[in-house]
């Protein structure tokens, strides 16, 4: 039996997630008329997923990551922007 994606994603779940993020980024770039090389998006998605995995390891012990209700926290982009703005970044490089 494979583990659910929210506990510890296997290769299939990670690849599916990476493809979903890549496709979303390509659609956003197309919608905004940005010329972003596909290779750049793929590299950025790989970095993003690696960052998310490392961040999860740092922020919660593994026994807490097993609680699906604690882990699933849907947010809109607006919610994320408000949440990051509330952190009051100290320099422009930290602003999202």
Coordinates of C-alpha atoms in Angstrom, one line a residue:
X1 CA 0.0 0.0 0.0
X2 CA 1.4 3.4 -0.9
X3 CA 1.4 6.2 1.6
X4 CA -1.0 9.1 1.2
X5 CA 0.6 12.2 -0.4
X6 CA 0.1 14.3 2.8
X7 CA 2.1 11.8 4.9
X8 CA 5.2 11.1 2.9
X9 CA 4.8 11.4 -0.9
X10 CA 6.2 8.7 -3.1
X11 CA 7.8 9.3 -6.5
X12 CA 4.5 9.1 -8.3
X13 CA 2.9 11.8 -6.1
X14 CA 5.9 14.1 -6.3
X15 CA 6.0 13.8 -10.1
X16 CA 2.3 14.5 -10.3
X17 CA 2.6 17.5 -8.0
X18 CA 5.6 18.8 -10.0
X19 CA 3.7 18.4 -13.3
X20 CA 0.7 20.2 -11.8
X21 CA 2.8 23.2 -10.6
X22 CA 4.7 23.3 -13.9
X23 CA 1.5 23.3 -16.0
X24 CA 0.0 26.0 -13.7
X25 CA 3.1 28.2 -14.1
X26 CA 3.1 27.7 -17.9
X27 CA -0.5 28.8 -18.1
X28 CA 0.1 31.8 -15.9
X29 CA 3.0 32.8 -18.0
X30 CA 1.0 32.4 -21.2
X31 CA -1.9 34.4 -19.7
X32 CA 0.4 37.2 -18.7
X33 CA 2.3 37.1 -22.0
X34 CA 5.6 36.3 -20.3
X35 CA 8.2 34.5 -22.4
X36 CA 9.6 32.1 -19.8
X37 CA 11.7 29.2 -21.1
X38 CA 10.1 25.8 -20.2
X39 CA 13.5 24.7 -18.8
X40 CA 13.5 27.6 -16.4
X41 CA 10.0 26.7 -15.1
X42 CA 11.0 23.0 -14.7
X43 CA 14.2 24.0 -12.8
X44 CA 12.1 26.4 -10.6
X45 CA 9.5 23.8 -9.9
X46 CA 12.2 21.3 -8.8
X47 CA 13.7 23.9 -6.5
X48 CA 10.3 24.7 -5.1
X49 CA 9.4 21.1 -4.3
X50 CA 12.8 20.6 -2.7
X51 CA 12.3 23.7 -0.6
X52 CA 8.8 22.6 0.5
X53 CA 10.2 19.2 1.6
X54 CA 13.0 20.7 3.6
X55 CA 10.7 23.3 5.1
X56 CA 8.3 20.6 6.2
X57 CA 11.1 18.7 7.9
X58 CA 12.1 21.9 9.8
X59 CA 8.7 23.1 10.9
X60 CA 7.0 20.0 12.3
X61 CA 8.1 16.8 13.8
X62 CA 7.2 13.7 11.7
X63 CA 4.5 12.6 14.2
X64 CA 2.7 16.0 13.7
X65 CA 2.9 15.7 9.9
X66 CA 0.8 12.5 10.1
X67 CA -2.3 14.5 11.1
X68 CA -4.0 15.3 7.8
X69 CA -6.3 17.8 9.3
X70 CA -3.4 19.7 10.8
X71 CA -1.4 19.6 7.5
X72 CA -4.1 20.6 5.0
X73 CA -4.4 24.4 5.1
X74 CA -6.0 25.7 1.9
X75 CA -5.3 29.3 1.2
X76 CA -6.0 31.6 -1.7
X77 CA -3.2 33.6 -3.2
X78 CA -4.7 36.7 -1.5
X79 CA -4.6 34.9 1.8
X80 CA -1.0 33.9 1.3
X81 CA -0.1 37.5 0.3
X82 CA -1.8 38.9 3.5
X83 CA -0.1 36.3 5.6
X84 CA 3.4 37.1 4.2
X85 CA 2.8 40.8 4.4
X86 CA 2.0 40.5 8.1
X87 CA 5.5 39.2 8.7
X88 CA 6.8 42.7 7.9
X89 CA 9.9 41.8 5.8
X90 CA 13.1 43.7 6.8
X91 CA 14.3 44.1 3.2
X92 CA 13.0 44.0 -0.3
X93 CA 14.5 40.6 -1.0
X94 CA 12.3 39.0 1.7
X95 CA 9.1 40.4 0.4
X96 CA 6.8 38.0 -1.5

